[in-house]
PDB file of C-alpha atoms and ligand atoms in Angstrom:
ATOM      1  CA  UNK A   1     154.037 120.949 144.666  1.00 82.00           C
ATOM      2  CA  UNK A   2     153.239 117.222 144.740  1.00 85.00           C
ATOM      3  CA  UNK A   3     155.617 114.877 142.851  1.00 87.00           C
ATOM      4  CA  UNK A   4     152.681 113.764 140.691  1.00 86.00           C
ATOM      5  CA  UNK A   5     152.037 117.319 139.472  1.00 88.00           C
ATOM      6  CA  UNK A   6     155.626 118.116 138.512  1.00 91.00           C
ATOM      7  CA  UNK A   7     157.783 117.455 135.442  1.00 94.00           C
ATOM      8  CA  UNK A   8     158.241 113.788 136.458  1.00 94.00           C
ATOM      9  CA  UNK A   9     154.554 113.033 137.047  1.00 93.00           C
ATOM     10  CA  UNK A  10     153.095 109.843 135.570  1.00 96.00           C
ATOM     11  CA  UNK A  11     150.248 111.642 133.769  1.00 95.00           C
ATOM     12  CA  UNK A  12     152.875 112.948 131.336  1.00 95.00           C
ATOM     13  CA  UNK A  13     152.715 110.598 128.319  1.00 96.00           C
ATOM     14  CA  UNK A  14     156.507 110.306 128.016  1.00 97.00           C
ATOM     15  CA  UNK A  15     157.113 109.369 131.681  1.00 97.00           C
ATOM     16  CA  UNK A  16     156.891 105.603 131.161  1.00 98.00           C
ATOM     17  CA  UNK A  17     159.508 105.781 128.404  1.00 98.00           C
ATOM     18  CA  UNK A  18     161.716 107.957 130.624  1.00 98.00           C
ATOM     19  CA  UNK A  19     161.427 105.417 133.463  1.00 98.00           C
ATOM     20  CA  UNK A  20     162.333 102.615 131.043  1.00 98.00           C
ATOM     21  CA  UNK A  21     165.418 104.585 130.001  1.00 98.00           C
ATOM     22  CA  UNK A  22     166.419 104.935 133.665  1.00 98.00           C
ATOM     23  CA  UNK A  23     165.958 101.185 134.061  1.00 98.00           C
ATOM     24  CA  UNK A  24     168.182 100.454 131.060  1.00 98.00           C
ATOM     25  CA  UNK A  25     170.853 102.671 132.581  1.00 98.00           C
ATOM     26  CA  UNK A  26     170.585 101.549 136.198  1.00 98.00           C
ATOM     27  CA  UNK A  27     169.405  97.943 136.255  1.00 98.00           C
ATOM     28  CA  UNK A  28     172.925  96.560 135.687  1.00 98.00           C
ATOM     29  CA  UNK A  29     174.092  98.706 138.627  1.00 98.00           C
ATOM     30  CA  UNK A  30     171.316  97.551 140.996  1.00 98.00           C
ATOM     31  CA  UNK A  31     171.646  93.928 139.913  1.00 98.00           C
ATOM     32  CA  UNK A  32     175.395  93.859 140.394  1.00 98.00           C
ATOM     33  CA  UNK A  33     175.265  95.188 143.937  1.00 98.00           C
ATOM     34  CA  UNK A  34     172.238  93.157 145.051  1.00 98.00           C
ATOM     35  CA  UNK A  35     173.617  89.991 143.449  1.00 97.00           C
ATOM     36  CA  UNK A  36     176.822  90.538 145.400  1.00 97.00           C
ATOM     37  CA  UNK A  37     174.915  90.662 148.685  1.00 97.00           C
ATOM     38  CA  UNK A  38     173.778  87.059 148.264  1.00 95.00           C
ATOM     39  CA  UNK A  39     170.140  87.513 147.219  1.00 97.00           C
ATOM     40  CA  UNK A  40     168.400  84.205 147.946  1.00 97.00           C
ATOM     41  CA  UNK A  41     164.988  82.560 147.748  1.00 98.00           C
ATOM     42  CA  UNK A  42     164.279  83.102 151.462  1.00 98.00           C
ATOM     43  CA  UNK A  43     164.725  86.881 151.171  1.00 98.00           C
ATOM     44  CA  UNK A  44     161.915  89.354 151.644  1.00 98.00           C
ATOM     45  CA  UNK A  45     162.696  92.529 149.685  1.00 98.00           C
ATOM     46  CA  UNK A  46     161.176  95.991 149.412  1.00 98.00           C
ATOM     47  CA  UNK A  47     161.646  98.026 146.223  1.00 98.00           C
ATOM     48  CA  UNK A  48     160.637 101.514 147.340  1.00 98.00           C
ATOM     49  CA  UNK A  49     159.463 104.056 144.771  1.00 98.00           C
ATOM     50  CA  UNK A  50     159.557 101.183 142.291  1.00 98.00           C
ATOM     51  CA  UNK A  51     158.578 103.278 139.249  1.00 98.00           C
ATOM     52  CA  UNK A  52     158.066 100.978 136.266  1.00 98.00           C
ATOM     53  CA  UNK A  53     159.152  97.952 138.295  1.00 98.00           C
ATOM     54  CA  UNK A  54     162.045  96.269 136.491  1.00 98.00           C
ATOM     55  CA  UNK A  55     164.041  95.745 139.704  1.00 98.00           C
ATOM     56  CA  UNK A  56     160.952  94.453 141.540  1.00 98.00           C
ATOM     57  CA  UNK A  57     160.287  91.931 138.777  1.00 98.00           C
ATOM     58  CA  UNK A  58     163.929  90.865 138.665  1.00 98.00           C
ATOM     59  CA  UNK A  59     164.042  90.402 142.466  1.00 98.00           C
ATOM     60  CA  UNK A  60     160.811  88.362 142.334  1.00 98.00           C
ATOM     61  CA  UNK A  61     162.498  85.828 140.034  1.00 98.00           C
ATOM     62  CA  UNK A  62     164.447  84.773 143.147  1.00 98.00           C
ATOM     63  CA  UNK A  63     162.881  86.246 146.278  1.00 98.00           C
ATOM     64  CA  UNK A  64     159.619  87.597 147.702  1.00 98.00           C
ATOM     65  CA  UNK A  65     159.101  91.293 146.939  1.00 98.00           C
ATOM     66  CA  UNK A  66     156.952  94.214 147.996  1.00 98.00           C
ATOM     67  CA  UNK A  67     157.049  96.994 145.381  1.00 98.00           C
ATOM     68  CA  UNK A  68     155.812 100.331 146.699  1.00 98.00           C
ATOM     69  CA  UNK A  69     155.128 103.633 144.984  1.00 98.00           C
ATOM     70  CA  UNK A  70     152.946 106.677 145.421  1.00 97.00           C
ATOM     71  CA  UNK A  71     151.513 105.859 141.999  1.00 97.00           C
ATOM     72  CA  UNK A  72     151.507 102.184 141.034  1.00 98.00           C
ATOM     73  CA  UNK A  73     149.984 102.432 137.553  1.00 98.00           C
ATOM     74  CA  UNK A  74     153.118 100.961 135.905  1.00 98.00           C
ATOM     75  CA  UNK A  75     153.442  98.076 138.400  1.00 98.00           C
ATOM     76  CA  UNK A  76     151.728  94.678 138.281  1.00 97.00           C
ATOM     77  CA  UNK A  77     151.542  92.157 141.126  1.00 97.00           C
ATOM     78  CA  UNK A  78     152.651  88.637 140.347  1.00 95.00           C
ATOM     79  CA  UNK A  79     153.887  85.447 141.899  1.00 93.00           C
ATOM     80  CA  UNK A  80     156.004  86.540 144.882  1.00 97.00           C
ATOM     81  CA  UNK A  81     155.482  90.213 143.927  1.00 98.00           C
ATOM     82  CA  UNK A  82     153.047  92.425 145.849  1.00 98.00           C
ATOM     83  CA  UNK A  83     152.388  95.967 144.664  1.00 98.00           C
ATOM     84  CA  UNK A  84     151.369  98.575 147.244  1.00 98.00           C
ATOM     85  CA  UNK A  85     150.305 102.173 146.829  1.00 98.00           C
ATOM     86  CA  UNK A  86     152.389 103.687 149.592  1.00 98.00           C
ATOM     87  CA  UNK A  87     153.975 106.987 150.580  1.00 98.00           C
ATOM     88  CA  UNK A  88     157.412 106.190 151.979  1.00 98.00           C
ATOM     89  CA  UNK A  89     157.469 109.463 153.910  1.00 97.00           C
ATOM     90  CA  UNK A  90     154.223 108.893 155.801  1.00 96.00           C
ATOM     91  CA  UNK A  91     152.645 105.426 155.567  1.00 98.00           C
ATOM     92  CA  UNK A  92     153.215 102.512 157.975  1.00 97.00           C
ATOM     93  CA  UNK A  93     155.877  99.904 157.234  1.00 97.00           C
ATOM     94  CA  UNK A  94     154.678  97.876 154.196  1.00 97.00           C
ATOM     95  CA  UNK A  95     155.389  94.437 155.714  1.00 96.00           C
ATOM     96  CA  UNK A  96     158.769  93.021 156.573  1.00 92.00           C
ATOM     97  CA  UNK A  97     161.063  92.863 158.364  1.00 98.00           C
ATOM     98  CA  UNK A  98     163.006  92.982 155.117  1.00 98.00           C
ATOM     99  CA  UNK A  99     166.290  91.344 154.139  1.00 98.00           C
ATOM    100  CA  UNK A 100     166.727  94.050 151.499  1.00 98.00           C
ATOM    101  CA  UNK A 101     165.378  97.562 151.016  1.00 98.00           C
ATOM    102  CA  UNK A 102     166.250  99.024 147.590  1.00 98.00           C
ATOM    103  CA  UNK A 103     165.567 102.698 146.847  1.00 98.00           C
ATOM    104  CA  UNK A 104     166.723 104.054 143.486  1.00 98.00           C
ATOM    105  CA  UNK A 105     166.447 107.618 142.205  1.00 98.00           C
ATOM    106  CA  UNK A 106     164.098 108.287 145.112  1.00 97.00           C
ATOM    107  CA  UNK A 107     165.657 110.029 148.125  1.00 97.00           C
ATOM    108  CA  UNK A 108     166.864 112.989 146.033  1.00 96.00           C
ATOM    109  CA  UNK A 109     163.284 113.848 145.066  1.00 94.00           C
ATOM    110  CA  UNK A 110     161.784 113.554 148.557  1.00 95.00           C
ATOM    111  CA  UNK A 111     161.735 116.812 150.522  1.00 94.00           C
ATOM    112  CA  UNK A 112     161.539 114.578 153.660  1.00 95.00           C
ATOM    113  CA  UNK A 113     164.623 112.614 152.602  1.00 96.00           C
ATOM    114  CA  UNK A 114     166.571 112.846 155.863  1.00 96.00           C
ATOM    115  CA  UNK A 115     163.595 111.609 157.925  1.00 97.00           C
ATOM    116  CA  UNK A 116     162.955 108.832 155.423  1.00 98.00           C
ATOM    117  CA  UNK A 117     166.353 107.203 155.966  1.00 98.00           C
ATOM    118  CA  UNK A 118     165.629 106.010 159.546  1.00 98.00           C
ATOM    119  CA  UNK A 119     162.227 104.768 158.374  1.00 98.00           C
ATOM    120  CA  UNK A 120     163.895 102.560 155.740  1.00 98.00           C
ATOM    121  CA  UNK A 121     166.407 101.316 158.308  1.00 98.00           C
ATOM    122  CA  UNK A 122     163.589 100.341 160.685  1.00 98.00           C
ATOM    123  CA  UNK A 123     162.028  98.222 157.928  1.00 98.00           C
ATOM    124  CA  UNK A 124     165.127  95.978 157.861  1.00 98.00           C
ATOM    125  CA  UNK A 125     165.594  92.837 159.885  1.00 98.00           C
ATOM    126  CA  UNK A 126     168.823  92.769 161.921  1.00 98.00           C
ATOM    127  CA  UNK A 127     171.545  92.053 159.359  1.00 98.00           C
ATOM    128  CA  UNK A 128     169.327  93.251 156.496  1.00 98.00           C
ATOM    129  CA  UNK A 129     170.730  95.338 153.634  1.00 98.00           C
ATOM    130  CA  UNK A 130     169.865  98.871 152.567  1.00 98.00           C
ATOM    131  CA  UNK A 131     170.814  99.688 148.955  1.00 98.00           C
ATOM    132  CA  UNK A 132     170.401 103.284 147.770  1.00 98.00           C
ATOM    133  CA  UNK A 133     171.143 104.237 144.165  1.00 98.00           C
ATOM    134  CA  UNK A 134     171.223 108.009 143.709  1.00 98.00           C
ATOM    135  CA  UNK A 135     171.460 110.529 140.899  1.00 97.00           C
ATOM    136  CA  UNK A 136     173.764 113.456 141.467  1.00 97.00           C
ATOM    137  CA  UNK A 137     173.440 116.106 138.749  1.00 95.00           C
ATOM    138  CA  UNK A 138     175.639 118.596 140.589  1.00 95.00           C
ATOM    139  CA  UNK A 139     178.532 117.851 138.190  1.00 95.00           C
ATOM    140  CA  UNK A 140     176.461 119.191 135.295  1.00 95.00           C
ATOM    141  CA  UNK A 141     176.861 122.697 136.757  1.00 92.00           C
ATOM    142  CA  UNK A 142     180.532 122.513 135.758  1.00 94.00           C
ATOM    143  CA  UNK A 143     180.181 121.043 132.289  1.00 97.00           C
ATOM    144  CA  UNK A 144     182.528 122.803 129.859  1.00 97.00           C
ATOM    145  CA  UNK A 145     179.753 122.696 127.229  1.00 98.00           C
ATOM    146  CA  UNK A 146     177.564 125.829 127.501  1.00 97.00           C
ATOM    147  CA  UNK A 147     174.648 124.243 125.628  1.00 97.00           C
ATOM    148  CA  UNK A 148     174.468 121.471 128.212  1.00 98.00           C
ATOM    149  CA  UNK A 149     175.079 123.790 131.137  1.00 97.00           C
ATOM    150  CA  UNK A 150     172.097 125.964 130.264  1.00 97.00           C
ATOM    151  CA  UNK A 151     169.648 123.091 130.209  1.00 97.00           C
ATOM    152  CA  UNK A 152     171.171 121.347 133.244  1.00 97.00           C
ATOM    153  CA  UNK A 153     171.010 124.532 135.334  1.00 97.00           C
ATOM    154  CA  UNK A 154     167.421 125.117 134.267  1.00 97.00           C
ATOM    155  CA  UNK A 155     166.478 121.523 135.046  1.00 96.00           C
ATOM    156  CA  UNK A 156     168.046 121.588 138.490  1.00 96.00           C
ATOM    157  CA  UNK A 157     166.241 124.877 139.145  1.00 95.00           C
ATOM    158  CA  UNK A 158     162.852 123.393 138.324  1.00 95.00           C
ATOM    159  CA  UNK A 159     163.604 120.216 140.309  1.00 95.00           C
ATOM    160  CA  UNK A 160     164.583 122.334 143.280  1.00 94.00           C
ATOM    161  CA  UNK A 161     161.426 124.420 143.033  1.00 93.00           C
ATOM    162  CA  UNK A 162     159.081 121.465 142.555  1.00 92.00           C
ATOM    163  CA  UNK A 163     160.672 118.838 144.806  1.00 91.00           C
ATOM    164  CA  UNK A 164     163.386 120.643 146.757  1.00 94.00           C
ATOM    165  CA  UNK A 165     165.759 118.161 145.090  1.00 94.00           C
ATOM    166  CA  UNK A 166     169.050 117.608 146.870  1.00 95.00           C
ATOM    167  CA  UNK A 167     171.393 116.197 144.190  1.00 95.00           C
ATOM    168  CA  UNK A 168     174.208 115.239 146.563  1.00 96.00           C
ATOM    169  CA  UNK A 169     172.028 113.443 149.119  1.00 98.00           C
ATOM    170  CA  UNK A 170     173.092 109.861 148.322  1.00 98.00           C
ATOM    171  CA  UNK A 171     176.745 110.869 148.143  1.00 97.00           C
ATOM    172  CA  UNK A 172     176.315 112.350 151.632  1.00 97.00           C
ATOM    173  CA  UNK A 173     174.505 109.326 153.014  1.00 98.00           C
ATOM    174  CA  UNK A 174     177.401 107.316 154.538  1.00 98.00           C
ATOM    175  CA  UNK A 175     177.882 109.509 157.648  1.00 98.00           C
ATOM    176  CA  UNK A 176     174.117 109.596 158.221  1.00 98.00           C
ATOM    177  CA  UNK A 177     174.003 105.795 158.036  1.00 98.00           C
ATOM    178  CA  UNK A 178     176.922 105.584 160.456  1.00 98.00           C
ATOM    179  CA  UNK A 179     175.062 107.877 162.862  1.00 98.00           C
ATOM    180  CA  UNK A 180     172.133 105.427 162.778  1.00 98.00           C
ATOM    181  CA  UNK A 181     174.508 102.593 163.703  1.00 98.00           C
ATOM    182  CA  UNK A 182     174.543 100.923 160.279  1.00 98.00           C
ATOM    183  CA  UNK A 183     177.513  98.681 159.503  1.00 98.00           C
ATOM    184  CA  UNK A 184     179.368  97.569 156.341  1.00 98.00           C
ATOM    185  CA  UNK A 185     178.807 100.984 154.771  1.00 98.00           C
ATOM    186  CA  UNK A 186     180.083 101.024 151.188  1.00 98.00           C
ATOM    187  CA  UNK A 187     179.927 103.451 148.285  1.00 98.00           C
ATOM    188  CA  UNK A 188     180.660 103.114 144.581  1.00 98.00           C
ATOM    189  CA  UNK A 189     180.086 105.761 141.913  1.00 98.00           C
ATOM    190  CA  UNK A 190     179.240 105.430 138.217  1.00 98.00           C
ATOM    191  CA  UNK A 191     179.545 108.310 135.744  1.00 98.00           C
ATOM    192  CA  UNK A 192     176.527 109.148 133.585  1.00 98.00           C
ATOM    193  CA  UNK A 193     178.021 109.704 130.116  1.00 98.00           C
ATOM    194  CA  UNK A 194     176.313 111.605 127.332  1.00 98.00           C
ATOM    195  CA  UNK A 195     177.322 112.028 123.711  1.00 97.00           C
ATOM    196  CA  UNK A 196     177.991 108.342 123.128  1.00 97.00           C
ATOM    197  CA  UNK A 197     174.373 107.466 122.290  1.00 97.00           C
ATOM    198  CA  UNK A 198     174.323 105.089 125.267  1.00 97.00           C
ATOM    199  CA  UNK A 199     171.913 104.464 128.109  1.00 98.00           C
ATOM    200  CA  UNK A 200     172.996 107.529 130.124  1.00 98.00           C
ATOM    201  CA  UNK A 201     172.353 109.790 127.161  1.00 98.00           C
ATOM    202  CA  UNK A 202     168.942 108.203 126.520  1.00 98.00           C
ATOM    203  CA  UNK A 203     167.889 108.770 130.147  1.00 98.00           C
ATOM    204  CA  UNK A 204     169.143 112.367 130.254  1.00 98.00           C
ATOM    205  CA  UNK A 205     167.672 113.297 126.898  1.00 98.00           C
ATOM    206  CA  UNK A 206     164.331 111.782 127.874  1.00 98.00           C
ATOM    207  CA  UNK A 207     164.384 113.955 131.008  1.00 97.00           C
ATOM    208  CA  UNK A 208     165.390 117.067 129.048  1.00 97.00           C
ATOM    209  CA  UNK A 209     162.698 116.538 126.425  1.00 97.00           C
ATOM    210  CA  UNK A 210     160.039 115.976 129.073  1.00 97.00           C
ATOM    211  CA  UNK A 211     161.004 119.153 130.906  1.00 96.00           C
ATOM    212  CA  UNK A 212     161.670 121.549 127.979  1.00 97.00           C
ATOM    213  CA  UNK A 213     158.150 123.008 127.872  1.00 96.00           C
ATOM    214  CA  UNK A 214     158.208 123.768 131.605  1.00 96.00           C
ATOM    215  CA  UNK A 215     161.767 125.133 131.481  1.00 97.00           C
ATOM    216  CA  UNK A 216     160.795 127.500 128.681  1.00 97.00           C
ATOM    217  CA  UNK A 217     157.411 128.443 130.170  1.00 96.00           C
ATOM    218  CA  UNK A 218     159.057 129.339 133.494  1.00 95.00           C
ATOM    219  CA  UNK A 219     161.682 131.511 131.790  1.00 97.00           C
ATOM    220  CA  UNK A 220     164.577 129.281 132.808  1.00 97.00           C
ATOM    221  CA  UNK A 221     165.543 128.402 129.232  1.00 98.00           C
ATOM    222  CA  UNK A 222     164.888 129.908 125.833  1.00 98.00           C
ATOM    223  CA  UNK A 223     163.611 127.880 122.897  1.00 98.00           C
ATOM    224  CA  UNK A 224     166.969 128.587 121.199  1.00 98.00           C
ATOM    225  CA  UNK A 225     168.856 127.157 124.155  1.00 98.00           C
ATOM    226  CA  UNK A 226     166.652 124.065 124.113  1.00 98.00           C
ATOM    227  CA  UNK A 227     167.430 123.647 120.409  1.00 98.00           C
ATOM    228  CA  UNK A 228     171.166 124.194 121.018  1.00 98.00           C
ATOM    229  CA  UNK A 229     171.182 121.438 123.639  1.00 97.00           C
ATOM    230  CA  UNK A 230     169.436 119.060 121.208  1.00 97.00           C
ATOM    231  CA  UNK A 231     171.961 119.949 118.508  1.00 97.00           C
ATOM    232  CA  UNK A 232     174.890 119.230 120.859  1.00 98.00           C
ATOM    233  CA  UNK A 233     174.325 115.496 120.680  1.00 97.00           C
ATOM    234  CA  UNK A 234     175.820 113.309 117.964  1.00 91.00           C
ATOM    235  CA  UNK A 235     178.701 115.603 117.020  1.00 95.00           C
ATOM    236  CA  UNK A 236     182.299 114.359 116.884  1.00 95.00           C
ATOM    237  CA  UNK A 237     184.022 114.832 120.215  1.00 96.00           C
ATOM    238  CA  UNK A 238     180.854 115.758 122.041  1.00 97.00           C
ATOM    239  CA  UNK A 239     181.203 113.527 125.082  1.00 98.00           C
ATOM    240  CA  UNK A 240     180.596 114.585 128.654  1.00 98.00           C
ATOM    241  CA  UNK A 241     179.541 113.518 132.144  1.00 97.00           C
ATOM    242  CA  UNK A 242     176.214 115.009 133.217  1.00 97.00           C
ATOM    243  CA  UNK A 243     175.702 113.179 136.488  1.00 98.00           C
ATOM    244  CA  UNK A 244     177.154 110.715 138.920  1.00 98.00           C
ATOM    245  CA  UNK A 245     175.278 107.650 140.065  1.00 98.00           C
ATOM    246  CA  UNK A 246     176.387 106.949 143.632  1.00 98.00           C
ATOM    247  CA  UNK A 247     175.482 103.584 145.126  1.00 98.00           C
ATOM    248  CA  UNK A 248     175.501 103.289 148.894  1.00 98.00           C
ATOM    249  CA  UNK A 249     174.878 100.048 150.742  1.00 98.00           C
ATOM    250  CA  UNK A 250     174.869  99.252 154.435  1.00 98.00           C
ATOM    251  CA  UNK A 251     173.611  96.623 156.904  1.00 98.00           C
ATOM    252  CA  UNK A 252     171.451  96.946 159.944  1.00 98.00           C
ATOM    253  CA  UNK A 253     173.456  95.577 162.886  1.00 95.00           C
ATOM    254  CA  UNK A 254     172.566  92.059 164.021  1.00 91.00           C
TER     255      UNK A 254
HETATM  256  C1  LIG B 301     162.637 108.603 139.235  1.00 74.39           C
HETATM  257  S1  LIG B 301     161.458 107.416 139.642  1.00 74.39           S
HETATM  258  C2  LIG B 301     162.500 105.983 139.964  1.00 74.39           C
HETATM  259  C3  LIG B 301     161.794 104.683 139.754  1.00 74.39           C
HETATM  260  C4  LIG B 301     162.586 103.421 140.050  1.00 74.39           C
HETATM  261  N1  LIG B 301     163.043 103.388 141.425  1.00 74.39           N
HETATM  262  C5  LIG B 301     163.773 103.287 139.135  1.00 74.39           C
HETATM  263  O1  LIG B 301     164.875 103.703 139.503  1.00 74.39           O
HETATM  264  O2  LIG B 301     163.622 102.740 138.023  1.00 74.39           O
HETATM  265  C6  LIG B 301     160.931 107.861 141.283  1.00 74.39           C
HETATM  266  C7  LIG B 301     159.716 107.069 141.743  1.00 74.39           C
HETATM  267  O3  LIG B 301     159.489 107.406 143.120  1.00 74.39           O
HETATM  268  C8  LIG B 301     158.099 107.534 143.315  1.00 74.39           C
HETATM  269  N2  LIG B 301     157.857 108.372 144.495  1.00 74.39           N
HETATM  270  C9  LIG B 301     157.984 109.724 144.597  1.00 74.39           C
HETATM  271  N3  LIG B 301     157.670 110.125 145.844  1.00 74.39           N
HETATM  272  C10 LIG B 301     157.354 108.998 146.549  1.00 74.39           C
HETATM  273  C11 LIG B 301     156.916 108.756 147.878  1.00 74.39           C
HETATM  274  N4  LIG B 301     156.764 109.766 148.754  1.00 74.39           N
HETATM  275  N5  LIG B 301     156.668 107.484 148.253  1.00 74.39           N
HETATM  276  C12 LIG B 301     156.798 106.461 147.368  1.00 74.39           C
HETATM  277  N6  LIG B 301     157.201 106.627 146.105  1.00 74.39           N
HETATM  278  C13 LIG B 301     157.459 107.878 145.684  1.00 74.39           C
HETATM  279  C14 LIG B 301     157.576 108.129 142.019  1.00 74.39           C
HETATM  280  O4  LIG B 301     156.197 107.919 141.843  1.00 74.39           O
HETATM  281  C15 LIG B 301     158.451 107.411 140.988  1.00 74.39           C
HETATM  282  O5  LIG B 301     157.825 106.220 140.539  1.00 74.39           O
END
């Protein structure tokens, strides 16, 4: 199945709101790491699979940016910001060579993820930075809360069927980057908390809500289980981690 036809496709009316929730959760993470790399006005940056574009727009306040996505309907070109309809798994390099390539919540959903990594590396100038922000829902399989486990298992099942999602791909990226000769390989990890009404919960609940119909229609979840997962939120003591957000950065050798 194509990404566009699945539960995260942009024809779904709630997808823009879901992408905005991801941005609220992850923009501080992307900004912190990219800011620490010394982002400057001379930089040429690629934001790959840019989604609703908050990182592209933020980068363009300082640098020159190419924002790419299979579906660019939520992206707008501007001063120093070029938007390109582009398939990262198949299309030619979208300019460059780049000082920064940023890919967030992208490699996990690409069946061709392992072949995409060397493509992104080739886009970099010598000394350029690759920043990958991932989403690893594998921890949700071990949540001690049955109501959350049911929906998380069902969601991972549908993601695997539709996109052959590999939740631990970013966490497993460092040795692959080393094999491609990348240097300065670093990893940090942020927990995605739910139950506190915060940004992680908003992003997860937006994803749950968007997927419920498909999860129920495909027999992965009952309507009662969907309701039980909704009812889990907002109760005293109901706090949990439903995902990890690994951030891996590395440099192309000079
Ligand atoms: C979960 S969204 C993440 C958006 C954005 N990076 C963020 O974190 O806010 C994944 C994005 O990747 C895009 N995408 C999926 N497959 C792609 C491909 N083969 N090439 C380029 N973009 C792709 C989708 O259209 C979607 O906008």
